[in-house]
mmCIF file of C-alpha atoms in Angstrom:
data_model
loop_
_atom_site.group_PDB
_atom_site.id
_atom_site.type_symbol
_atom_site.label_atom_id
_atom_site.label_comp_id
_atom_site.label_asym_id
_atom_site.label_seq_id
_atom_site.Cartn_x
_atom_site.Cartn_y
_atom_site.Cartn_z
ATOM 1 C CA UNK H 160 -2.770 22.170 -17.107
ATOM 2 C CA UNK H 161 -2.743 23.485 -20.690
ATOM 3 C CA UNK H 162 -5.691 22.640 -22.919
ATOM 4 C CA UNK H 163 -5.345 19.201 -24.476
ATOM 5 C CA UNK H 164 -6.339 18.626 -28.085
ATOM 6 C CA UNK H 165 -6.667 15.278 -29.773
ATOM 7 C CA UNK H 166 -4.202 15.060 -32.682
ATOM 8 C CA UNK H 167 -4.715 13.175 -35.925
ATOM 9 C CA UNK H 168 -2.991 9.805 -35.495
ATOM 10 C CA UNK H 169 -3.732 8.457 -38.986
ATOM 11 C CA UNK H 170 -0.476 9.608 -40.525
ATOM 12 C CA UNK H 171 1.837 8.490 -37.732
ATOM 13 C CA UNK H 172 4.613 6.177 -38.831
ATOM 14 C CA UNK H 173 3.474 2.996 -37.120
ATOM 15 C CA UNK H 174 5.367 -0.272 -37.354
ATOM 16 C CA UNK H 175 3.721 -3.460 -38.551
ATOM 17 C CA UNK H 176 3.918 -4.729 -34.983
ATOM 18 C CA UNK H 177 1.803 -1.839 -33.767
ATOM 19 C CA UNK H 178 -0.687 -2.357 -36.551
ATOM 20 C CA UNK H 179 -1.021 -6.061 -35.868
ATOM 21 C CA UNK H 180 -4.379 -7.566 -35.103
ATOM 22 C CA UNK H 181 -2.964 -9.024 -31.895
ATOM 23 C CA UNK H 182 -3.342 -5.630 -30.213
ATOM 24 C CA UNK H 183 -7.128 -5.862 -30.569
ATOM 25 C CA UNK H 184 -7.168 -8.763 -28.105
ATOM 26 C CA UNK H 185 -5.189 -6.954 -25.415
ATOM 27 C CA UNK H 186 -6.877 -5.165 -22.536
ATOM 28 C CA UNK H 187 -5.932 -1.578 -21.770
ATOM 29 C CA UNK H 188 -6.838 0.485 -18.708
ATOM 30 C CA UNK H 189 -6.533 4.281 -18.742
ATOM 31 C CA UNK H 190 -6.652 6.013 -15.331
ATOM 32 C CA UNK H 191 -6.801 9.776 -15.788
ATOM 33 C CA UNK H 192 -8.826 12.484 -14.041
ATOM 34 C CA UNK H 193 -8.672 15.034 -16.889
ATOM 35 C CA UNK H 194 -11.366 14.376 -19.492
ATOM 36 C CA UNK H 195 -9.418 15.759 -22.478
ATOM 37 C CA UNK H 196 -6.391 13.639 -21.585
ATOM 38 C CA UNK H 197 -8.565 10.516 -21.290
ATOM 39 C CA UNK H 198 -9.883 11.184 -24.793
ATOM 40 C CA UNK H 199 -6.390 11.733 -26.183
ATOM 41 C CA UNK H 200 -4.974 8.527 -24.676
ATOM 42 C CA UNK H 201 -7.933 6.465 -25.821
ATOM 43 C CA UNK H 202 -7.643 7.846 -29.358
ATOM 44 C CA UNK H 203 -3.924 7.165 -29.364
ATOM 45 C CA UNK H 204 -4.344 3.551 -28.215
ATOM 46 C CA UNK H 205 -7.190 3.023 -30.694
ATOM 47 C CA UNK H 206 -4.897 4.217 -33.491
ATOM 48 C CA UNK H 207 -2.430 1.512 -32.494
ATOM 49 C CA UNK H 208 -5.046 -1.201 -32.902
ATOM 50 C CA UNK H 209 -6.193 -1.569 -29.276
ATOM 51 C CA UNK H 210 -9.967 -1.856 -28.911
ATOM 52 C CA UNK H 211 -10.555 -3.337 -25.435
ATOM 53 C CA UNK H 212 -10.016 -0.106 -23.536
ATOM 54 C CA UNK H 213 -11.445 0.665 -20.091
ATOM 55 C CA UNK H 214 -11.296 4.166 -18.634
ATOM 56 C CA UNK H 215 -11.481 5.319 -15.022
ATOM 57 C CA UNK H 216 -11.295 8.926 -13.749
ATOM 58 C CA UNK H 217 -10.040 8.196 -10.218
ATOM 59 C CA UNK H 218 -7.317 6.218 -8.506
ATOM 60 C CA UNK H 219 -9.784 4.361 -6.305
ATOM 61 C CA UNK H 220 -11.843 3.179 -9.291
ATOM 62 C CA UNK H 221 -8.709 2.309 -11.275
ATOM 63 C CA UNK H 222 -7.308 0.257 -8.432
ATOM 64 C CA UNK H 223 -10.577 -1.666 -8.124
ATOM 65 C CA UNK H 224 -10.530 -2.395 -11.863
ATOM 66 C CA UNK H 225 -7.044 -3.896 -11.659
ATOM 67 C CA UNK H 226 -7.920 -5.944 -8.590
ATOM 68 C CA UNK H 227 -10.987 -7.339 -10.361
ATOM 69 C CA UNK H 228 -9.433 -8.250 -13.706
ATOM 70 C CA UNK H 229 -6.213 -8.636 -15.683
ATOM 71 C CA UNK H 230 -4.859 -5.936 -18.001
ATOM 72 C CA UNK H 231 -2.044 -6.049 -20.547
ATOM 73 C CA UNK H 232 -1.335 -2.306 -20.422
ATOM 74 C CA UNK H 233 -2.136 0.280 -17.736
ATOM 75 C CA UNK H 234 -1.699 3.986 -18.478
ATOM 76 C CA UNK H 235 -2.061 5.993 -15.282
ATOM 77 C CA UNK H 236 -1.700 9.632 -14.402
ATOM 78 C CA UNK H 237 0.521 10.258 -11.381
ATOM 79 C CA UNK H 238 -1.445 13.047 -9.701
ATOM 80 C CA UNK H 239 -4.991 11.724 -9.600
ATOM 81 C CA UNK H 240 -7.842 13.329 -7.744
ATOM 82 C CA UNK H 241 -8.861 11.592 -4.531
ATOM 83 C CA UNK H 242 -6.892 9.626 -1.975
ATOM 84 C CA UNK H 243 -5.100 7.217 -4.351
ATOM 85 C CA UNK H 244 -2.412 8.407 -6.765
ATOM 86 C CA UNK H 245 -0.748 6.600 -9.647
ATOM 87 C CA UNK H 246 2.257 5.493 -7.628
ATOM 88 C CA UNK H 247 0.009 3.926 -5.010
ATOM 89 C CA UNK H 248 -1.847 2.028 -7.717
ATOM 90 C CA UNK H 249 1.452 0.672 -9.054
ATOM 91 C CA UNK H 250 2.806 -0.275 -5.619
ATOM 92 C CA UNK H 251 -0.406 -1.878 -4.374
ATOM 93 C CA UNK H 252 -0.978 -3.947 -7.482
ATOM 94 C CA UNK H 253 2.631 -5.089 -7.803
ATOM 95 C CA UNK H 254 2.759 -6.103 -4.129
ATOM 96 C CA UNK H 255 -0.482 -8.053 -4.334
ATOM 97 C CA UNK H 256 0.415 -9.555 -7.738
ATOM 98 C CA UNK H 257 -2.776 -8.105 -9.233
ATOM 99 C CA UNK H 258 -0.390 -6.831 -11.907
ATOM 100 C CA UNK H 259 2.240 -9.397 -12.787
ATOM 101 C CA UNK H 260 5.570 -8.578 -14.409
ATOM 102 C CA UNK H 261 4.177 -9.146 -17.902
ATOM 103 C CA UNK H 262 1.768 -6.203 -17.598
ATOM 104 C CA UNK H 263 3.010 -2.870 -18.952
ATOM 105 C CA UNK H 264 2.499 0.030 -16.540
ATOM 106 C CA UNK H 265 3.205 3.511 -17.913
ATOM 107 C CA UNK H 266 3.030 6.577 -15.686
ATOM 108 C CA UNK H 267 1.898 9.834 -17.263
ATOM 109 C CA UNK H 268 2.461 12.989 -15.252
ATOM 110 C CA UNK H 269 2.649 16.762 -15.393
ATOM 111 C CA UNK H 270 4.914 16.694 -12.330
ATOM 112 C CA UNK H 271 8.475 17.207 -13.560
ATOM 113 C CA UNK H 272 9.742 16.366 -10.049
ATOM 114 C CA UNK H 273 8.769 12.758 -10.775
ATOM 115 C CA UNK H 274 11.812 12.517 -13.055
ATOM 116 C CA UNK H 275 14.077 13.143 -10.058
ATOM 117 C CA UNK H 276 12.726 10.227 -8.001
ATOM 118 C CA UNK H 277 11.531 7.602 -10.485
ATOM 119 C CA UNK H 278 14.960 5.957 -10.784
ATOM 120 C CA UNK H 279 15.120 5.234 -7.045
ATOM 121 C CA UNK H 280 11.514 4.192 -6.490
ATOM 122 C CA UNK H 281 11.073 0.698 -5.127
ATOM 123 C CA UNK H 282 8.229 0.011 -7.525
ATOM 124 C CA UNK H 283 9.143 1.623 -10.812
ATOM 125 C CA UNK H 284 6.782 1.966 -13.772
ATOM 126 C CA UNK H 285 7.932 0.287 -16.961
ATOM 127 C CA UNK H 286 8.122 3.751 -18.472
ATOM 128 C CA UNK H 287 6.824 7.257 -17.897
ATOM 129 C CA UNK H 288 6.089 10.412 -19.846
ATOM 130 C CA UNK H 289 5.912 14.002 -18.653
ATOM 131 C CA UNK H 290 3.050 16.073 -20.063
ATOM 132 C CA UNK H 291 2.765 17.574 -22.577
ATOM 133 C CA UNK H 292 4.240 15.047 -24.994
ATOM 134 C CA UNK H 293 3.854 14.425 -28.746
ATOM 135 C CA UNK H 294 2.156 11.204 -29.840
ATOM 136 C CA UNK H 295 5.381 10.052 -31.488
ATOM 137 C CA UNK H 296 7.172 10.106 -28.118
ATOM 138 C CA UNK H 297 4.463 7.974 -26.558
ATOM 139 C CA UNK H 298 4.637 5.439 -29.390
ATOM 140 C CA UNK H 299 8.435 5.201 -29.131
ATOM 141 C CA UNK H 300 8.284 4.645 -25.361
ATOM 142 C CA UNK H 301 5.558 2.057 -25.633
ATOM 143 C CA UNK H 302 7.456 0.273 -28.392
ATOM 144 C CA UNK H 303 10.598 0.051 -26.264
ATOM 145 C CA UNK H 304 8.656 -1.375 -23.330
ATOM 146 C CA UNK H 305 6.913 -3.931 -25.540
ATOM 147 C CA UNK H 306 10.319 -5.012 -26.873
ATOM 148 C CA UNK H 307 11.662 -5.432 -23.323
ATOM 149 C CA UNK H 308 8.585 -7.383 -22.210
ATOM 150 C CA UNK H 309 9.034 -9.753 -25.159
ATOM 151 C CA UNK H 310 12.632 -10.379 -24.110
ATOM 152 C CA UNK H 311 11.413 -11.269 -20.606
ATOM 153 C CA UNK H 312 8.324 -13.202 -21.711
ATOM 154 C CA UNK H 313 9.660 -16.676 -20.864
ATOM 155 C CA UNK H 314 11.173 -15.451 -17.606
ATOM 156 C CA UNK H 315 7.912 -13.838 -16.513
ATOM 157 C CA UNK H 316 5.935 -16.945 -17.373
ATOM 158 C CA UNK H 317 8.337 -19.046 -15.303
ATOM 159 C CA UNK H 318 8.058 -16.542 -12.435
ATOM 160 C CA UNK H 319 4.261 -16.717 -12.583
ATOM 161 C CA UNK H 320 4.280 -20.519 -12.064
ATOM 162 C CA UNK H 321 7.178 -20.334 -9.556
ATOM 163 C CA UNK H 322 9.630 -22.280 -11.713
ATOM 164 C CA UNK H 323 12.605 -20.601 -10.069
ATOM 165 C CA UNK H 324 15.373 -22.615 -11.736
ATOM 166 C CA UNK H 325 13.921 -21.648 -15.094
ATOM 167 C CA UNK H 326 13.766 -18.000 -13.989
ATOM 168 C CA UNK H 327 17.488 -18.125 -13.199
ATOM 169 C CA UNK H 328 18.309 -19.843 -16.488
ATOM 170 C CA UNK H 329 16.271 -17.353 -18.522
ATOM 171 C CA UNK H 330 17.780 -14.384 -16.678
ATOM 172 C CA UNK H 331 21.291 -15.564 -17.494
ATOM 173 C CA UNK H 332 20.346 -16.079 -21.153
ATOM 174 C CA UNK H 333 18.820 -12.596 -21.428
ATOM 175 C CA UNK H 334 21.823 -11.040 -19.728
ATOM 176 C CA UNK H 335 24.176 -12.693 -22.208
ATOM 177 C CA UNK H 336 22.401 -11.119 -25.192
ATOM 178 C CA UNK H 337 21.007 -7.860 -23.797
ATOM 179 C CA UNK H 338 23.538 -5.960 -21.698
ATOM 180 C CA UNK H 339 21.128 -3.063 -20.912
ATOM 181 C CA UNK H 340 18.891 -5.531 -19.063
ATOM 182 C CA UNK H 341 21.686 -6.759 -16.765
ATOM 183 C CA UNK H 342 20.361 -5.214 -13.557
ATOM 184 C CA UNK H 343 16.837 -6.537 -14.146
ATOM 185 C CA UNK H 344 18.264 -10.000 -14.731
ATOM 186 C CA UNK H 345 20.494 -9.901 -11.643
ATOM 187 C CA UNK H 346 17.518 -8.779 -9.560
ATOM 188 C CA UNK H 347 15.407 -11.641 -10.931
ATOM 189 C CA UNK H 348 18.139 -14.178 -10.087
ATOM 190 C CA UNK H 349 18.364 -12.924 -6.500
ATOM 191 C CA UNK H 350 14.602 -13.028 -6.067
ATOM 192 C CA UNK H 351 14.488 -16.578 -7.462
ATOM 193 C CA UNK H 352 17.230 -17.821 -5.114
ATOM 194 C CA UNK H 353 15.398 -16.254 -2.165
ATOM 195 C CA UNK H 354 12.075 -17.773 -3.255
ATOM 196 C CA UNK H 355 13.765 -21.195 -3.404
ATOM 197 C CA UNK H 356 14.832 -20.790 0.235
ATOM 198 C CA UNK H 357 18.526 -20.645 -0.698
ATOM 199 C CA UNK H 358 19.155 -17.687 1.576
ATOM 200 C CA UNK H 359 22.935 -18.011 1.854
ATOM 201 C CA UNK H 360 23.337 -18.309 -1.921
ATOM 202 C CA UNK H 361 20.984 -15.356 -2.445
ATOM 203 C CA UNK H 362 22.899 -13.257 0.084
ATOM 204 C CA UNK H 363 26.193 -14.046 -1.658
ATOM 205 C CA UNK H 364 24.627 -13.134 -5.005
ATOM 206 C CA UNK H 365 23.439 -9.765 -3.722
ATOM 207 C CA UNK H 366 26.756 -9.040 -1.971
ATOM 208 C CA UNK H 367 28.655 -9.604 -5.223
ATOM 209 C CA UNK H 368 26.328 -7.113 -6.891
ATOM 210 C CA UNK H 369 26.975 -4.467 -4.218
ATOM 211 C CA UNK H 370 30.728 -4.897 -4.621
ATOM 212 C CA UNK H 371 30.380 -3.924 -8.269
ATOM 213 C CA UNK H 372 27.440 -1.511 -7.974
ATOM 214 C CA UNK H 373 27.432 0.315 -4.648
ATOM 215 C CA UNK H 374 24.307 2.387 -5.304
ATOM 216 C CA UNK H 375 21.714 -0.300 -6.022
ATOM 217 C CA UNK H 376 19.245 -0.024 -3.152
ATOM 218 C CA UNK H 377 17.423 -3.236 -4.118
ATOM 219 C CA UNK H 378 20.628 -5.267 -3.727
ATOM 220 C CA UNK H 379 21.121 -4.116 -0.119
ATOM 221 C CA UNK H 380 17.444 -4.824 0.503
ATOM 222 C CA UNK H 381 17.960 -8.314 -0.898
ATOM 223 C CA UNK H 382 20.846 -8.889 1.530
ATOM 224 C CA UNK H 383 18.638 -7.698 4.383
ATOM 225 C CA UNK H 384 15.837 -10.068 3.397
ATOM 226 C CA UNK H 385 18.265 -12.979 3.471
ATOM 227 C CA UNK H 386 19.669 -11.878 6.831
ATOM 228 C CA UNK H 387 16.159 -11.715 8.274
ATOM 229 C CA UNK H 388 15.524 -15.261 7.058
ATOM 230 C CA UNK H 389 18.865 -16.323 8.591
ATOM 231 C CA UNK H 390 17.914 -14.549 11.874
ATOM 232 C CA UNK H 391 20.784 -12.068 11.582
ATOM 233 C CA UNK H 392 18.601 -9.147 12.609
ATOM 234 C CA UNK H 393 21.309 -6.605 13.454
ATOM 235 C CA UNK H 394 22.946 -7.154 10.065
ATOM 236 C CA UNK H 395 19.570 -6.827 8.380
ATOM 237 C CA UNK H 396 18.919 -3.512 10.133
ATOM 238 C CA UNK H 397 22.283 -2.157 8.974
ATOM 239 C CA UNK H 398 21.654 -3.082 5.339
ATOM 240 C CA UNK H 399 18.132 -1.687 5.485
ATOM 241 C CA UNK H 400 19.480 1.637 6.724
ATOM 242 C CA UNK H 401 21.833 1.612 3.722
ATOM 243 C CA UNK H 402 18.871 0.852 1.455
ATOM 244 C CA UNK H 403 16.934 3.815 2.842
ATOM 245 C CA UNK H 404 19.937 6.144 2.609
ATOM 246 C CA UNK H 405 20.230 5.249 -1.075
ATOM 247 C CA UNK H 406 16.484 5.484 -1.718
ATOM 248 C CA UNK H 407 14.135 7.135 0.762
ATOM 249 C CA UNK H 408 11.248 5.961 -1.441
ATOM 250 C CA UNK H 409 12.052 2.261 -0.907
ATOM 251 C CA UNK H 410 9.004 1.812 1.304
ATOM 252 C CA UNK H 411 9.322 -1.929 2.003
ATOM 253 C CA UNK H 412 12.746 -1.279 3.524
ATOM 254 C CA UNK H 413 11.122 0.706 6.342
ATOM 255 C CA UNK H 414 8.648 -2.112 6.980
ATOM 256 C CA UNK H 415 11.418 -4.700 7.149
ATOM 257 C CA UNK H 416 13.511 -2.369 9.315
ATOM 258 C CA UNK H 417 10.617 -2.182 11.774
ATOM 259 C CA UNK H 418 10.485 -6.012 11.706
ATOM 260 C CA UNK H 419 14.214 -6.220 12.443
ATOM 261 C CA UNK H 420 13.987 -3.804 15.368
ATOM 262 C CA UNK H 421 11.006 -5.698 16.775
ATOM 263 C CA UNK H 422 13.008 -8.934 16.590
ATOM 264 C CA UNK H 423 15.830 -7.137 18.431
ATOM 265 C CA UNK H 424 13.359 -5.978 21.097
ATOM 266 C CA UNK H 425 13.802 -2.309 20.219
ATOM 267 C CA UNK H 426 10.222 -1.098 19.866
ATOM 268 C CA UNK H 427 11.215 2.568 19.971
ATOM 269 C CA UNK H 428 13.373 2.117 16.856
ATOM 270 C CA UNK H 429 10.577 0.164 15.141
ATOM 271 C CA UNK H 430 8.192 2.981 15.974
ATOM 272 C CA UNK H 431 10.600 5.535 14.505
ATOM 273 C CA UNK H 432 10.992 3.533 11.275
ATOM 274 C CA UNK H 433 7.227 3.580 10.804
ATOM 275 C CA UNK H 434 6.983 7.273 11.609
ATOM 276 C CA UNK H 435 9.604 8.001 8.973
ATOM 277 C CA UNK H 436 7.965 5.928 6.233
ATOM 278 C CA UNK H 437 4.649 7.657 6.919
ATOM 279 C CA UNK H 438 6.387 10.994 6.382
ATOM 280 C CA UNK H 439 7.585 9.732 2.989
ATOM 281 C CA UNK H 440 4.271 8.087 2.051
ATOM 282 C CA UNK H 441 1.484 9.182 4.414
ATOM 283 C CA UNK H 442 -1.452 7.378 2.796
ATOM 284 C CA UNK H 443 -0.880 3.854 4.109
ATOM 285 C CA UNK H 444 -3.609 2.711 6.492
ATOM 286 C CA UNK H 445 -1.751 -0.565 7.041
ATOM 287 C CA UNK H 446 1.443 1.155 8.225
ATOM 288 C CA UNK H 447 -0.556 3.597 10.329
ATOM 289 C CA UNK H 448 -2.291 0.672 12.043
ATOM 290 C CA UNK H 449 1.056 -0.943 12.778
ATOM 291 C CA UNK H 450 2.420 2.329 14.166
ATOM 292 C CA UNK H 451 -0.631 2.553 16.413
ATOM 293 C CA UNK H 452 -0.154 -1.026 17.652
ATOM 294 C CA UNK H 453 3.551 -0.530 18.449
ATOM 295 C CA UNK H 454 2.834 2.817 20.114
ATOM 296 C CA UNK H 455 0.205 1.074 22.256
ATOM 297 C CA UNK H 456 2.761 -1.526 23.313
ATOM 298 C CA UNK H 457 5.010 1.363 24.361
ATOM 299 C CA UNK H 458 2.119 3.038 26.223
ATOM 300 C CA UNK H 459 2.717 6.036 23.963
ATOM 301 C CA UNK H 460 -0.972 6.816 23.787
ATOM 302 C CA UNK H 461 -0.587 10.173 22.071
ATOM 303 C CA UNK H 462 1.219 8.563 19.109
ATOM 304 C CA UNK H 463 -1.241 5.664 19.136
ATOM 305 C CA UNK H 464 -4.240 8.005 19.005
ATOM 306 C CA UNK H 465 -2.750 9.961 16.095
ATOM 307 C CA UNK H 466 -1.926 6.762 14.193
ATOM 308 C CA UNK H 467 -5.359 5.209 14.676
ATOM 309 C CA UNK H 468 -6.981 8.515 13.732
ATOM 310 C CA UNK H 469 -5.044 8.414 10.454
ATOM 311 C CA UNK H 470 -6.267 4.845 9.825
ATOM 312 C CA UNK H 471 -9.852 6.067 10.145
ATOM 313 C CA UNK H 472 -9.288 9.051 7.845
ATOM 314 C CA UNK H 473 -7.759 6.848 5.164
ATOM 315 C CA UNK H 474 -10.349 4.074 5.423
ATOM 316 C CA UNK H 475 -13.621 5.878 6.034
ATOM 317 C CA UNK H 476 -16.333 5.133 3.460
ATOM 318 C CA UNK H 477 -14.169 2.480 1.807
ATOM 319 C CA UNK H 478 -14.404 -1.316 1.814
ATOM 320 C CA UNK H 479 -11.605 -1.340 4.435
ATOM 321 C CA UNK H 480 -13.595 0.539 7.084
ATOM 322 C CA UNK H 481 -14.380 -1.787 10.010
ATOM 323 C CA UNK H 482 -15.388 -1.687 13.671
ATOM 324 C CA UNK H 483 -11.963 -2.831 14.900
ATOM 325 C CA UNK H 484 -10.280 0.401 13.813
ATOM 326 C CA UNK H 485 -12.771 2.340 15.928
ATOM 327 C CA UNK H 486 -12.170 0.063 18.923
ATOM 328 C CA UNK H 487 -8.453 0.838 18.626
ATOM 329 C CA UNK H 488 -9.011 4.575 18.360
ATOM 330 C CA UNK H 489 -11.499 4.768 21.220
ATOM 331 C CA UNK H 490 -9.276 2.698 23.503
ATOM 332 C CA UNK H 491 -6.276 4.916 22.750
ATOM 333 C CA UNK H 492 -8.289 8.036 23.602
ATOM 334 C CA UNK H 493 -9.452 6.439 26.861
ATOM 335 C CA UNK H 494 -5.877 5.527 27.778
ATOM 336 C CA UNK H 495 -4.713 9.026 26.861
ATOM 337 C CA UNK H 496 -7.362 10.553 29.117
ATOM 338 C CA UNK H 497 -6.368 8.161 31.905
ATOM 339 C CA UNK H 498 -2.777 9.404 31.595
ATOM 340 C CA UNK H 499 -3.965 12.927 32.422
ATOM 341 C CA UNK H 500 -4.348 14.333 28.905
ATOM 342 C CA UNK H 501 -8.089 14.994 29.048
ATOM 343 C CA UNK H 502 -9.189 17.888 26.856
ATOM 344 C CA UNK H 503 -12.253 19.130 25.014
ATOM 345 C CA UNK H 504 -10.791 18.065 21.648
ATOM 346 C CA UNK H 505 -10.135 14.518 22.902
ATOM 347 C CA UNK H 506 -13.675 14.238 24.221
ATOM 348 C CA UNK H 507 -15.021 15.430 20.860
ATOM 349 C CA UNK H 508 -12.858 12.872 19.027
ATOM 350 C CA UNK H 509 -14.212 10.166 21.304
ATOM 351 C CA UNK H 510 -17.821 11.159 20.596
ATOM 352 C CA UNK H 511 -17.296 11.261 16.822
ATOM 353 C CA UNK H 512 -15.572 7.873 16.747
ATOM 354 C CA UNK H 513 -18.219 6.321 18.998
ATOM 355 C CA UNK H 514 -21.051 7.611 16.802
ATOM 356 C CA UNK H 515 -19.376 6.239 13.668
ATOM 357 C CA UNK H 516 -18.723 2.890 15.352
ATOM 358 C CA UNK H 517 -22.404 2.572 16.209
ATOM 359 C CA UNK H 518 -23.440 3.500 12.673
ATOM 360 C CA UNK H 519 -21.288 0.898 10.926
ATOM 361 C CA UNK H 520 -21.733 -1.722 13.678
ATOM 362 C CA UNK H 521 -25.449 -1.309 14.367
ATOM 363 C CA UNK H 522 -26.325 -4.665 12.803
ATOM 364 C CA UNK H 523 -23.827 -6.523 15.021
ATOM 365 C CA UNK H 524 -24.880 -7.134 18.649
ATOM 366 C CA UNK H 525 -21.220 -7.761 19.500
ATOM 367 C CA UNK H 526 -20.177 -4.396 18.065
ATOM 368 C CA UNK H 527 -23.008 -2.662 19.936
ATOM 369 C CA UNK H 528 -21.950 -4.229 23.238
ATOM 370 C CA UNK H 529 -18.304 -3.361 22.628
ATOM 371 C CA UNK H 530 -19.229 0.253 21.877
ATOM 372 C CA UNK H 531 -21.060 0.541 25.204
ATOM 373 C CA UNK H 532 -18.257 -1.253 27.041
ATOM 374 C CA UNK H 533 -15.768 1.346 25.741
ATOM 375 C CA UNK H 534 -18.112 4.233 26.568
ATOM 376 C CA UNK H 535 -18.610 3.036 30.146
ATOM 377 C CA UNK H 536 -14.852 2.598 30.519
ATOM 378 C CA UNK H 537 -14.264 6.156 29.287
ATOM 379 C CA UNK H 538 -16.769 7.655 31.755
ATOM 380 C CA UNK H 539 -15.307 5.657 34.651
ATOM 381 C CA UNK H 540 -11.811 6.818 33.664
ATOM 382 C CA UNK H 541 -13.000 10.425 33.816
ATOM 383 C CA UNK H 542 -14.781 9.789 37.135
ATOM 384 C CA UNK H 543 -18.146 10.597 35.548
ATOM 385 C CA UNK H 544 -19.940 7.813 37.382
ATOM 386 C CA UNK H 545 -23.439 9.167 36.788
ATOM 387 C CA UNK H 546 -22.918 9.173 32.993
ATOM 388 C CA UNK H 547 -21.425 5.683 33.192
ATOM 389 C CA UNK H 548 -24.541 4.408 35.005
ATOM 390 C CA UNK H 549 -26.860 6.006 32.406
ATOM 391 C CA UNK H 550 -24.836 4.367 29.638
ATOM 392 C CA UNK H 551 -25.087 0.991 31.372
ATOM 393 C CA UNK H 552 -28.866 1.363 31.698
ATOM 394 C CA UNK H 553 -29.194 1.985 27.946
ATOM 395 C CA UNK H 554 -26.828 -0.874 27.220
ATOM 396 C CA UNK H 555 -28.758 -3.237 29.508
ATOM 397 C CA UNK H 556 -32.018 -2.347 27.752
ATOM 398 C CA UNK H 557 -30.483 -3.131 24.352
ATOM 399 C CA UNK H 558 -29.234 -6.471 25.680
ATOM 400 C CA UNK H 559 -32.777 -7.350 26.740
ATOM 401 C CA UNK H 560 -34.051 -6.367 23.276
ATOM 402 C CA UNK H 561 -31.429 -8.595 21.639
ATOM 403 C CA UNK H 562 -29.715 -5.638 19.959
ATOM 404 C CA UNK H 563 -26.554 -5.997 22.060
ATOM 405 C CA UNK H 564 -24.752 -9.208 22.938
ATOM 406 C CA UNK H 565 -25.208 -10.283 26.585
ATOM 407 C CA UNK H 566 -22.526 -10.284 29.269
ATOM 408 C CA UNK H 567 -21.683 -13.315 31.349
ATOM 409 C CA UNK H 568 -22.904 -13.283 34.913
ATOM 410 C CA UNK H 569 -19.353 -12.659 36.141
ATOM 411 C CA UNK H 570 -18.843 -9.760 33.690
ATOM 412 C CA UNK H 571 -22.095 -8.107 34.718
ATOM 413 C CA UNK H 572 -21.231 -8.506 38.400
ATOM 414 C CA UNK H 573 -17.811 -6.890 37.892
ATOM 415 C CA UNK H 574 -19.342 -4.011 35.921
ATOM 416 C CA UNK H 575 -21.976 -3.311 38.554
ATOM 417 C CA UNK H 576 -19.303 -3.255 41.255
ATOM 418 C CA UNK H 577 -17.293 -0.689 39.245
ATOM 419 C CA UNK H 578 -20.444 1.417 38.879
ATOM 420 C CA UNK H 579 -21.229 1.026 42.587
ATOM 421 C CA UNK H 580 -24.602 -0.486 41.827
ATOM 422 C CA UNK H 581 -24.082 -3.309 44.356
#
């Protein structure tokens, strides 16, 4: 990236609105991994009267900030260092309502390819700028977004308190006076009808939109949501495929498509939907976990092992890391070995996962017992009975010391029979 210098903002032609004292009460979050760019954005926002400005250098830290507190404006770089990028921050916070519709989210990126996909993203920023940009361009963009947010202020307030009839009324009023906002208003009306449980009316609303605008992915997704609620799963799957064909970045469409195929009893198709979405957006631990679970149901242990391995990579050393993900991974490796796929690399993966499980679960007697249960199972599967017996002896000692949860008498009897100790 070219060197960034901080320009003099004092002589910029700012409107009275931008100079107003009200800006000083608004909270701003800047998420940017380049120090010079952080300084420039902070100086720019300060020149516009904003004083409550937080700054984070990484996507992970920025995401935590948003989850912990409300912001009026978020300025985020797209390509952030670490495992969380700007688009993931936007999608996660919009889906969890950590950022409501009244919050301004502006994406700032040096990636010109972003321009080619932003219009079809499921979760779009309110605006974006491609680096480098002059301060005047930033101010114009921000001003336009602020104007739009003011037009939708009553609608967003009604949405926040789930006053869906008021949302519909406000959307119609905005649409009557602001033609450029028509699609946003139509989308809001459909979402309100769906939230009210009026699935047939919502479906009709979305279908009328698609008759007039055949390339709006969100309208086909809306139809599919209604069809899922009406238990028309085949129809939902068809409309979700249309959604994805129009916008491969409409990530929720893949999730709902997997739901539809599961309802239809077609686990292979559900598995494929999840594989495809992970090719488009590979950093979702939640989708990887679901792919692993469906693959396990299909006894596709190779796919399950790969999916659970991805979950661990994405979650390690984060607040989401837990013993259950290691149980899943270790069980999938054991099943894979049992199917005849034993190899040195699989055995190494098993050892690494087992060690990590015991590190994070050492304070839990249940986790300790489960780790030994899985290890014994793996040795028995490989016909390494001597190693299985040694593992049981260690496990039994830890049970006596209270460091591992005890087995029932029946469980211990069964285990000893498997180990030929009786």
